[in-house]
Amino acid sequence: MNIILLGPPGAGKGTQASRLEAERGMAQLSTGDMLRAAVKAGTPTGIKAKAVMDAGELVSDDIVSGIIGERLDMADTAKGAIFDGYPRTAAQAELLDALLAERGRKLDYVIELVVDEDALVERITGRFTCANCGTGYHDKFKLPKVEGTCDVCGSHDFKRRPDDNEETVRTRMAEYRAKTAPILPLYEARGLVRRVDGMADMDEVGAQIAAILDGQ
Ligand code: ADP
Ligand code: AMP
């Protein structure tokens, strides 16, 4: 099964993709995570992408589709791919169809996480992750069980994204509205879109997604 999680920055795509990875053995394909890894490693792609990401704008369609294509060839996607943060433009949506078709695969669902825009700045400015294992947290909605200690790996080291500030978030939302939201009708016409209430708590959102994947 191959699915897209679609929604504005902070909608909860990464949170739900990690759950699906843990619960169903599907692979999370987050272009944001892959680009941040390229920036950290100082690869030519990372060097090109850094300024664009810091500004909250979109990296080129060719770059992100190239990394998705390479990622789809890895064995861990055999049980299914969860596209998180990709596609973000109509051109990427077309490229994704081609990448899947070349590999004899297809899209099963596009799951839209529907959220109030007002809530997103708070979600994003409160977001932090474990610097060791990448588990996601939030200052208000998901603190580690023991203060300062990662629930999963016990690390005491946490980090925040440089682009998770209020000013950049506004640009990222504008990019979502202008370039990403318009791809929904394209998928709607193909009967692929399912909606979940992204304002519900994380477990409830997970349950709504599970019901869709299990055909209930
Ligand atoms: P995205 O990948 O769509 O940008 P994330 O999954 O990183 O969003 O979620 C953004 C922040 O909001 C994270 O800190 C996460 O812990 C928190 N979060 C995710 N889902 C919910 C939810 N349903 N309710 C409250 N907070 C949430
Ligand atoms: P994310 O982790 O999904 O919030 O993405 C962080 C940043 O990476 C975005 O603001 C973009 O600059 C870049 N990015 C991630 N995915 C894409 C994509 N599919 N297309 C273009 N840019 C992307």
PDB file of C-alpha atoms and ligand atoms in Angstrom:
ATOM      1  CA  MET A   1       0.000   0.000   0.000  1.00  0.00           C
ATOM      2  CA  ASN A   2       1.319   3.434  -0.959  1.00  0.00           C
ATOM      3  CA  ILE A   3      -0.221   6.508   0.614  1.00  0.00           C
ATOM      4  CA  ILE A   4       0.305  10.249   0.708  1.00  0.00           C
ATOM      5  CA  LEU A   5      -0.214  12.195   3.942  1.00  0.00           C
ATOM      6  CA  LEU A   6      -1.189  15.675   2.854  1.00  0.00           C
ATOM      7  CA  GLY A   7      -1.645  18.765   4.986  1.00  0.00           C
ATOM      8  CA  PRO A   8      -0.006  22.089   5.855  1.00  0.00           C
ATOM      9  CA  PRO A   9       3.188  22.319   7.911  1.00  0.00           C
ATOM     10  CA  GLY A  10       2.477  21.148  11.456  1.00  0.00           C
ATOM     11  CA  ALA A  11      -0.644  19.171  10.491  1.00  0.00           C
ATOM     12  CA  GLY A  12       0.834  16.004  12.031  1.00  0.00           C
ATOM     13  CA  LYS A  13       2.109  14.174   8.922  1.00  0.00           C
ATOM     14  CA  GLY A  14       5.436  13.170  10.452  1.00  0.00           C
ATOM     15  CA  THR A  15       3.789  12.122  13.722  1.00  0.00           C
ATOM     16  CA  GLN A  16       1.347   9.826  11.933  1.00  0.00           C
ATOM     17  CA  ALA A  17       3.927   8.530   9.437  1.00  0.00           C
ATOM     18  CA  SER A  18       6.183   7.389  12.325  1.00  0.00           C
ATOM     19  CA  ARG A  19       3.253   5.569  13.898  1.00  0.00           C
ATOM     20  CA  LEU A  20       2.425   3.770  10.658  1.00  0.00           C
ATOM     21  CA  GLU A  21       6.066   2.828  10.249  1.00  0.00           C
ATOM     22  CA  ALA A  22       6.166   1.342  13.750  1.00  0.00           C
ATOM     23  CA  GLU A  23       2.756  -0.340  13.599  1.00  0.00           C
ATOM     24  CA  ARG A  24       2.627  -1.614  10.017  1.00  0.00           C
ATOM     25  CA  GLY A  25       6.217  -1.860   8.790  1.00  0.00           C
ATOM     26  CA  MET A  26       5.570   0.711   6.085  1.00  0.00           C
ATOM     27  CA  ALA A  27       8.405   3.118   5.235  1.00  0.00           C
ATOM     28  CA  GLN A  28       8.152   6.864   5.941  1.00  0.00           C
ATOM     29  CA  LEU A  29       9.478   8.844   2.980  1.00  0.00           C
ATOM     30  CA  SER A  30       9.838  12.403   4.253  1.00  0.00           C
ATOM     31  CA  THR A  31      11.494  14.723   1.744  1.00  0.00           C
ATOM     32  CA  GLY A  32      11.994  17.261   4.559  1.00  0.00           C
ATOM     33  CA  ASP A  33      13.961  14.703   6.624  1.00  0.00           C
ATOM     34  CA  MET A  34      15.966  13.616   3.571  1.00  0.00           C
ATOM     35  CA  LEU A  35      16.819  17.224   2.689  1.00  0.00           C
ATOM     36  CA  ARG A  36      17.833  17.989   6.296  1.00  0.00           C
ATOM     37  CA  ALA A  37      20.127  14.924   6.209  1.00  0.00           C
ATOM     38  CA  ALA A  38      21.661  16.234   2.958  1.00  0.00           C
ATOM     39  CA  VAL A  39      22.194  19.677   4.518  1.00  0.00           C
ATOM     40  CA  LYS A  40      23.865  18.096   7.559  1.00  0.00           C
ATOM     41  CA  ALA A  41      26.103  15.917   5.380  1.00  0.00           C
ATOM     42  CA  GLY A  42      27.033  18.923   3.213  1.00  0.00           C
ATOM     43  CA  THR A  43      26.203  17.147  -0.079  1.00  0.00           C
ATOM     44  CA  PRO A  44      25.775  19.245  -3.266  1.00  0.00           C
ATOM     45  CA  THR A  45      21.975  18.826  -2.910  1.00  0.00           C
ATOM     46  CA  GLY A  46      22.132  19.942   0.724  1.00  0.00           C
ATOM     47  CA  ILE A  47      24.230  22.983  -0.106  1.00  0.00           C
ATOM     48  CA  LYS A  48      21.728  24.023  -2.808  1.00  0.00           C
ATOM     49  CA  ALA A  49      18.687  23.379  -0.617  1.00  0.00           C
ATOM     50  CA  LYS A  50      19.744  25.047   2.636  1.00  0.00           C
ATOM     51  CA  ALA A  51      18.957  28.701   1.888  1.00  0.00           C
ATOM     52  CA  VAL A  52      15.636  27.788   0.254  1.00  0.00           C
ATOM     53  CA  MET A  53      14.601  25.724   3.300  1.00  0.00           C
ATOM     54  CA  ASP A  54      15.665  28.414   5.760  1.00  0.00           C
ATOM     55  CA  ALA A  55      13.451  30.872   3.873  1.00  0.00           C
ATOM     56  CA  GLY A  56      10.491  28.462   3.960  1.00  0.00           C
ATOM     57  CA  GLU A  57      10.301  28.241   0.180  1.00  0.00           C
ATOM     58  CA  LEU A  58      10.137  25.086  -1.946  1.00  0.00           C
ATOM     59  CA  VAL A  59      13.173  23.179  -3.204  1.00  0.00           C
ATOM     60  CA  SER A  60      13.043  22.344  -6.938  1.00  0.00           C
ATOM     61  CA  ASP A  61      10.715  19.601  -8.166  1.00  0.00           C
ATOM     62  CA  ASP A  62      13.594  17.742  -9.831  1.00  0.00           C
ATOM     63  CA  ILE A  63      15.712  17.579  -6.680  1.00  0.00           C
ATOM     64  CA  VAL A  64      12.960  16.243  -4.419  1.00  0.00           C
ATOM     65  CA  SER A  65      11.609  13.822  -7.033  1.00  0.00           C
ATOM     66  CA  GLY A  66      15.146  12.515  -7.623  1.00  0.00           C
ATOM     67  CA  ILE A  67      15.585  11.706  -3.940  1.00  0.00           C
ATOM     68  CA  ILE A  68      12.143  10.090  -3.745  1.00  0.00           C
ATOM     69  CA  GLY A  69      12.970   7.880  -6.750  1.00  0.00           C
ATOM     70  CA  GLU A  70      16.193   6.668  -5.116  1.00  0.00           C
ATOM     71  CA  ARG A  71      14.385   6.067  -1.844  1.00  0.00           C
ATOM     72  CA  LEU A  72      11.634   4.012  -3.526  1.00  0.00           C
ATOM     73  CA  ASP A  73      14.271   1.546  -4.714  1.00  0.00           C
ATOM     74  CA  MET A  74      15.240   0.649  -1.151  1.00  0.00           C
ATOM     75  CA  ALA A  75      13.975  -2.678   0.151  1.00  0.00           C
ATOM     76  CA  ASP A  76      12.212  -1.285   3.235  1.00  0.00           C
ATOM     77  CA  THR A  77       9.495   0.261   1.028  1.00  0.00           C
ATOM     78  CA  ALA A  78       8.284  -3.231   0.004  1.00  0.00           C
ATOM     79  CA  LYS A  79       5.439  -3.250   2.550  1.00  0.00           C
ATOM     80  CA  GLY A  80       4.370   0.212   1.490  1.00  0.00           C
ATOM     81  CA  ALA A  81       5.480   3.810   1.308  1.00  0.00           C
ATOM     82  CA  ILE A  82       4.091   6.758   3.247  1.00  0.00           C
ATOM     83  CA  PHE A  83       4.841   9.967   1.392  1.00  0.00           C
ATOM     84  CA  ASP A  84       5.242  12.718   4.003  1.00  0.00           C
ATOM     85  CA  GLY A  85       5.754  16.243   2.658  1.00  0.00           C
ATOM     86  CA  TYR A  86       5.792  15.034  -0.954  1.00  0.00           C
ATOM     87  CA  PRO A  87       4.309  15.804  -3.444  1.00  0.00           C
ATOM     88  CA  ARG A  88       3.990  19.547  -2.805  1.00  0.00           C
ATOM     89  CA  THR A  89       3.280  20.803  -6.355  1.00  0.00           C
ATOM     90  CA  ALA A  90       1.264  19.579  -9.353  1.00  0.00           C
ATOM     91  CA  ALA A  91       4.550  18.817 -11.161  1.00  0.00           C
ATOM     92  CA  GLN A  92       5.711  16.640  -8.239  1.00  0.00           C
ATOM     93  CA  ALA A  93       2.361  14.830  -8.249  1.00  0.00           C
ATOM     94  CA  GLU A  94       2.883  13.975 -11.920  1.00  0.00           C
ATOM     95  CA  LEU A  95       6.472  12.905 -11.315  1.00  0.00           C
ATOM     96  CA  LEU A  96       5.327  10.676  -8.462  1.00  0.00           C
ATOM     97  CA  ASP A  97       2.823   8.907 -10.731  1.00  0.00           C
ATOM     98  CA  ALA A  98       5.651   8.219 -13.185  1.00  0.00           C
ATOM     99  CA  LEU A  99       8.070   7.058 -10.441  1.00  0.00           C
ATOM    100  CA  LEU A 100       5.467   4.611  -9.117  1.00  0.00           C
ATOM    101  CA  ALA A 101       4.389   3.376 -12.567  1.00  0.00           C
ATOM    102  CA  GLU A 102       8.021   2.695 -13.558  1.00  0.00           C
ATOM    103  CA  ARG A 103       8.222   0.402 -10.540  1.00  0.00           C
ATOM    104  CA  GLY A 104       4.854  -1.302 -11.131  1.00  0.00           C
ATOM    105  CA  ARG A 105       3.337   0.427  -8.093  1.00  0.00           C
ATOM    106  CA  LYS A 106       0.382   2.742  -7.573  1.00  0.00           C
ATOM    107  CA  LEU A 107      -1.145   5.128  -5.085  1.00  0.00           C
ATOM    108  CA  ASP A 108      -3.850   3.733  -2.817  1.00  0.00           C
ATOM    109  CA  TYR A 109      -4.917   6.767  -0.789  1.00  0.00           C
ATOM    110  CA  VAL A 110      -4.249  10.446  -0.327  1.00  0.00           C
ATOM    111  CA  ILE A 111      -5.084  11.180   3.304  1.00  0.00           C
ATOM    112  CA  GLU A 112      -5.716  14.833   4.020  1.00  0.00           C
ATOM    113  CA  LEU A 113      -5.135  15.982   7.601  1.00  0.00           C
ATOM    114  CA  VAL A 114      -7.639  18.789   8.019  1.00  0.00           C
ATOM    115  CA  VAL A 115      -6.487  21.396  10.550  1.00  0.00           C
ATOM    116  CA  ASP A 116      -7.326  24.971  11.588  1.00  0.00           C
ATOM    117  CA  GLU A 117      -4.579  27.228  10.356  1.00  0.00           C
ATOM    118  CA  ASP A 118      -4.644  29.164  13.639  1.00  0.00           C
ATOM    119  CA  ALA A 119      -3.366  26.110  15.510  1.00  0.00           C
ATOM    120  CA  LEU A 120      -0.369  25.515  13.274  1.00  0.00           C
ATOM    121  CA  VAL A 121       1.951  28.247  14.488  1.00  0.00           C
ATOM    122  CA  GLU A 122       1.625  26.902  18.034  1.00  0.00           C
ATOM    123  CA  ARG A 123       2.211  23.339  16.819  1.00  0.00           C
ATOM    124  CA  ILE A 124       5.314  24.293  14.878  1.00  0.00           C
ATOM    125  CA  THR A 125       6.948  26.705  17.300  1.00  0.00           C
ATOM    126  CA  GLY A 126       6.528  24.103  20.089  1.00  0.00           C
ATOM    127  CA  ARG A 127       8.002  21.216  18.078  1.00  0.00           C
ATOM    128  CA  PHE A 128      11.292  19.549  19.049  1.00  0.00           C
ATOM    129  CA  THR A 129      12.886  16.157  18.421  1.00  0.00           C
ATOM    130  CA  CYS A 130      15.360  13.821  20.038  1.00  0.00           C
ATOM    131  CA  ALA A 131      18.758  14.587  18.505  1.00  0.00           C
ATOM    132  CA  ASN A 132      19.722  10.914  18.763  1.00  0.00           C
ATOM    133  CA  CYS A 133      16.717   8.926  17.470  1.00  0.00           C
ATOM    134  CA  GLY A 134      14.493  11.600  15.926  1.00  0.00           C
ATOM    135  CA  THR A 135      11.387  10.952  18.055  1.00  0.00           C
ATOM    136  CA  GLY A 136       9.089  13.969  17.863  1.00  0.00           C
ATOM    137  CA  TYR A 137       7.836  15.971  20.846  1.00  0.00           C
ATOM    138  CA  HIS A 138       5.933  19.154  21.613  1.00  0.00           C
ATOM    139  CA  ASP A 139       6.273  21.707  24.430  1.00  0.00           C
ATOM    140  CA  LYS A 140       2.561  21.497  25.188  1.00  0.00           C
ATOM    141  CA  PHE A 141       1.064  18.475  23.402  1.00  0.00           C
ATOM    142  CA  LYS A 142       3.711  15.776  23.849  1.00  0.00           C
ATOM    143  CA  LEU A 143       6.409  16.259  26.463  1.00  0.00           C
ATOM    144  CA  PRO A 144       8.796  13.404  27.265  1.00  0.00           C
ATOM    145  CA  LYS A 145       7.458  11.285  30.165  1.00  0.00           C
ATOM    146  CA  VAL A 146      10.565  12.104  32.215  1.00  0.00           C
ATOM    147  CA  GLU A 147      11.599  15.711  31.761  1.00  0.00           C
ATOM    148  CA  GLY A 148      14.686  16.062  29.554  1.00  0.00           C
ATOM    149  CA  THR A 149      14.900  12.355  28.668  1.00  0.00           C
ATOM    150  CA  CYS A 150      13.789  10.802  25.367  1.00  0.00           C
ATOM    151  CA  ASP A 151      11.039   8.189  25.937  1.00  0.00           C
ATOM    152  CA  VAL A 152      12.442   5.935  23.228  1.00  0.00           C
ATOM    153  CA  CYS A 153      16.256   6.001  23.527  1.00  0.00           C
ATOM    154  CA  GLY A 154      16.962   7.775  26.847  1.00  0.00           C
ATOM    155  CA  SER A 155      19.030  10.535  25.229  1.00  0.00           C
ATOM    156  CA  HIS A 156      19.149  13.940  26.939  1.00  0.00           C
ATOM    157  CA  ASP A 157      19.913  15.771  23.730  1.00  0.00           C
ATOM    158  CA  PHE A 158      17.067  17.500  21.874  1.00  0.00           C
ATOM    159  CA  LYS A 159      16.947  19.851  18.904  1.00  0.00           C
ATOM    160  CA  ARG A 160      14.681  22.331  17.157  1.00  0.00           C
ATOM    161  CA  ARG A 161      14.518  23.067  13.436  1.00  0.00           C
ATOM    162  CA  PRO A 162      15.942  26.425  12.289  1.00  0.00           C
ATOM    163  CA  ASP A 163      12.871  26.942  10.066  1.00  0.00           C
ATOM    164  CA  ASP A 164      10.378  26.387  12.913  1.00  0.00           C
ATOM    165  CA  ASN A 165      10.016  30.082  13.707  1.00  0.00           C
ATOM    166  CA  GLU A 166       6.910  32.193  13.309  1.00  0.00           C
ATOM    167  CA  GLU A 167       8.131  34.217  10.332  1.00  0.00           C
ATOM    168  CA  THR A 168       9.207  31.205   8.244  1.00  0.00           C
ATOM    169  CA  VAL A 169       6.029  29.347   9.181  1.00  0.00           C
ATOM    170  CA  ARG A 170       3.976  32.099   7.523  1.00  0.00           C
ATOM    171  CA  THR A 171       5.926  31.658   4.272  1.00  0.00           C
ATOM    172  CA  ARG A 172       5.595  27.863   4.476  1.00  0.00           C
ATOM    173  CA  MET A 173       1.835  28.176   4.920  1.00  0.00           C
ATOM    174  CA  ALA A 174       1.583  30.574   1.989  1.00  0.00           C
ATOM    175  CA  GLU A 175       3.539  28.066  -0.137  1.00  0.00           C
ATOM    176  CA  TYR A 176       1.146  25.326   0.972  1.00  0.00           C
ATOM    177  CA  ARG A 177      -1.923  27.359   0.045  1.00  0.00           C
ATOM    178  CA  ALA A 178      -0.552  28.488  -3.314  1.00  0.00           C
ATOM    179  CA  LYS A 179       1.187  25.346  -4.559  1.00  0.00           C
ATOM    180  CA  THR A 180       0.209  22.268  -2.552  1.00  0.00           C
ATOM    181  CA  ALA A 181      -3.509  22.651  -1.758  1.00  0.00           C
ATOM    182  CA  PRO A 182      -4.312  22.850  -5.519  1.00  0.00           C
ATOM    183  CA  ILE A 183      -3.154  19.241  -6.020  1.00  0.00           C
ATOM    184  CA  LEU A 184      -5.995  17.921  -3.840  1.00  0.00           C
ATOM    185  CA  PRO A 185      -8.693  18.317  -6.534  1.00  0.00           C
ATOM    186  CA  LEU A 186      -6.487  16.335  -8.945  1.00  0.00           C
ATOM    187  CA  TYR A 187      -6.440  13.383  -6.557  1.00  0.00           C
ATOM    188  CA  GLU A 188     -10.092  13.931  -5.690  1.00  0.00           C
ATOM    189  CA  ALA A 189     -11.017  13.443  -9.354  1.00  0.00           C
ATOM    190  CA  ARG A 190      -9.301  10.041  -9.158  1.00  0.00           C
ATOM    191  CA  GLY A 191     -11.298   9.067  -6.042  1.00  0.00           C
ATOM    192  CA  LEU A 192      -8.173   8.750  -3.875  1.00  0.00           C
ATOM    193  CA  VAL A 193      -8.782  11.412  -1.199  1.00  0.00           C
ATOM    194  CA  ARG A 194      -9.863  10.548   2.350  1.00  0.00           C
ATOM    195  CA  ARG A 195     -10.101  13.163   5.109  1.00  0.00           C
ATOM    196  CA  VAL A 196      -9.235  12.891   8.796  1.00  0.00           C
ATOM    197  CA  ASP A 197      -9.686  15.419  11.593  1.00  0.00           C
ATOM    198  CA  GLY A 198      -6.151  16.639  12.218  1.00  0.00           C
ATOM    199  CA  MET A 199      -7.330  18.713  15.211  1.00  0.00           C
ATOM    200  CA  ALA A 200      -8.198  15.572  17.192  1.00  0.00           C
ATOM    201  CA  ASP A 201      -5.594  14.193  19.580  1.00  0.00           C
ATOM    202  CA  MET A 202      -2.753  12.139  18.097  1.00  0.00           C
ATOM    203  CA  ASP A 203      -4.251   8.741  19.020  1.00  0.00           C
ATOM    204  CA  GLU A 204      -7.614   9.644  17.529  1.00  0.00           C
ATOM    205  CA  VAL A 205      -5.999  10.821  14.276  1.00  0.00           C
ATOM    206  CA  GLY A 206      -4.077   7.526  14.197  1.00  0.00           C
ATOM    207  CA  ALA A 207      -7.301   5.570  14.691  1.00  0.00           C
ATOM    208  CA  GLN A 208      -9.020   7.450  11.854  1.00  0.00           C
ATOM    209  CA  ILE A 209      -6.118   6.685   9.506  1.00  0.00           C
ATOM    210  CA  ALA A 210      -6.054   3.022  10.566  1.00  0.00           C
ATOM    211  CA  ALA A 211      -9.783   2.727   9.775  1.00  0.00           C
ATOM    212  CA  ILE A 212      -9.153   4.022   6.252  1.00  0.00           C
ATOM    213  CA  LEU A 213      -6.225   1.672   5.603  1.00  0.00           C
ATOM    214  CA  ASP A 214      -8.181  -1.286   6.975  1.00  0.00           C
ATOM    215  CA  GLY A 215     -11.103  -0.409   4.715  1.00  0.00           C
ATOM    216  CA  GLN A 216     -13.578   0.199   7.568  1.00  0.00           C
TER     217      GLN A 216
HETATM  218  P1  ADP B   1       4.164  17.859  10.073  1.00  0.00           P
HETATM  219  O1  ADP B   1       5.020  16.645   9.819  1.00  0.00           O
HETATM  220  O2  ADP B   1       2.831  17.795   9.356  1.00  0.00           O
HETATM  221  O3  ADP B   1       4.874  19.161   9.810  1.00  0.00           O
HETATM  222  P2  ADP B   1       4.405  17.065  12.885  1.00  0.00           P
HETATM  223  O4  ADP B   1       3.936  15.657  12.861  1.00  0.00           O
HETATM  224  O5  ADP B   1       5.869  17.309  13.035  1.00  0.00           O
HETATM  225  O6  ADP B   1       3.801  17.894  11.620  1.00  0.00           O
HETATM  226  O7  ADP B   1       3.617  17.808  14.076  1.00  0.00           O
HETATM  227  C1  ADP B   1       3.936  19.159  14.430  1.00  0.00           C
HETATM  228  C2  ADP B   1       3.959  19.291  15.957  1.00  0.00           C
HETATM  229  O8  ADP B   1       2.628  19.130  16.458  1.00  0.00           O
HETATM  230  C3  ADP B   1       4.811  18.230  16.651  1.00  0.00           C
HETATM  231  O9  ADP B   1       5.499  18.841  17.731  1.00  0.00           O
HETATM  232  C4  ADP B   1       3.805  17.186  17.138  1.00  0.00           C
HETATM  233  O10 ADP B   1       4.248  16.575  18.357  1.00  0.00           O
HETATM  234  C5  ADP B   1       2.535  18.002  17.345  1.00  0.00           C
HETATM  235  N1  ADP B   1       1.332  17.269  16.942  1.00  0.00           N
HETATM  236  C6  ADP B   1       1.184  16.370  15.925  1.00  0.00           C
HETATM  237  N2  ADP B   1      -0.075  15.900  15.865  1.00  0.00           N
HETATM  238  C7  ADP B   1      -0.765  16.533  16.870  1.00  0.00           C
HETATM  239  C8  ADP B   1      -2.123  16.470  17.336  1.00  0.00           C
HETATM  240  N3  ADP B   1      -3.034  15.681  16.739  1.00  0.00           N
HETATM  241  N4  ADP B   1      -2.456  17.249  18.392  1.00  0.00           N
HETATM  242  C9  ADP B   1      -1.537  18.064  18.986  1.00  0.00           C
HETATM  243  N5  ADP B   1      -0.253  18.159  18.596  1.00  0.00           N
HETATM  244  C10 ADP B   1       0.137  17.409  17.550  1.00  0.00           C
HETATM  245  P1  AMP B   2       9.082  19.673   5.994  1.00  0.00           P
HETATM  246  O1  AMP B   2      10.043  18.882   6.823  1.00  0.00           O
HETATM  247  O2  AMP B   2       8.147  18.816   5.191  1.00  0.00           O
HETATM  248  O3  AMP B   2       8.365  20.741   6.787  1.00  0.00           O
HETATM  249  O4  AMP B   2       9.974  20.439   4.910  1.00  0.00           O
HETATM  250  C1  AMP B   2      10.946  21.392   5.288  1.00  0.00           C
HETATM  251  C2  AMP B   2      11.403  22.196   4.062  1.00  0.00           C
HETATM  252  O5  AMP B   2      12.049  21.321   3.118  1.00  0.00           O
HETATM  253  C3  AMP B   2      10.289  22.876   3.267  1.00  0.00           C
HETATM  254  O6  AMP B   2       9.912  24.134   3.801  1.00  0.00           O
HETATM  255  C4  AMP B   2      10.936  22.984   1.886  1.00  0.00           C
HETATM  256  O7  AMP B   2      11.882  24.044   1.828  1.00  0.00           O
HETATM  257  C5  AMP B   2      11.715  21.682   1.779  1.00  0.00           C
HETATM  258  N1  AMP B   2      10.908  20.584   1.197  1.00  0.00           N
HETATM  259  C6  AMP B   2      10.523  19.417   1.820  1.00  0.00           C
HETATM  260  N2  AMP B   2       9.804  18.645   0.994  1.00  0.00           N
HETATM  261  C7  AMP B   2       9.699  19.328  -0.175  1.00  0.00           C
HETATM  262  C8  AMP B   2       9.057  19.076  -1.420  1.00  0.00           C
HETATM  263  N3  AMP B   2       8.349  17.952  -1.636  1.00  0.00           N
HETATM  264  N4  AMP B   2       9.170  20.001  -2.400  1.00  0.00           N
HETATM  265  C9  AMP B   2       9.874  21.138  -2.219  1.00  0.00           C
HETATM  266  N5  AMP B   2      10.486  21.451  -1.074  1.00  0.00           N
HETATM  267  C10 AMP B   2      10.413  20.561  -0.051  1.00  0.00           C
END
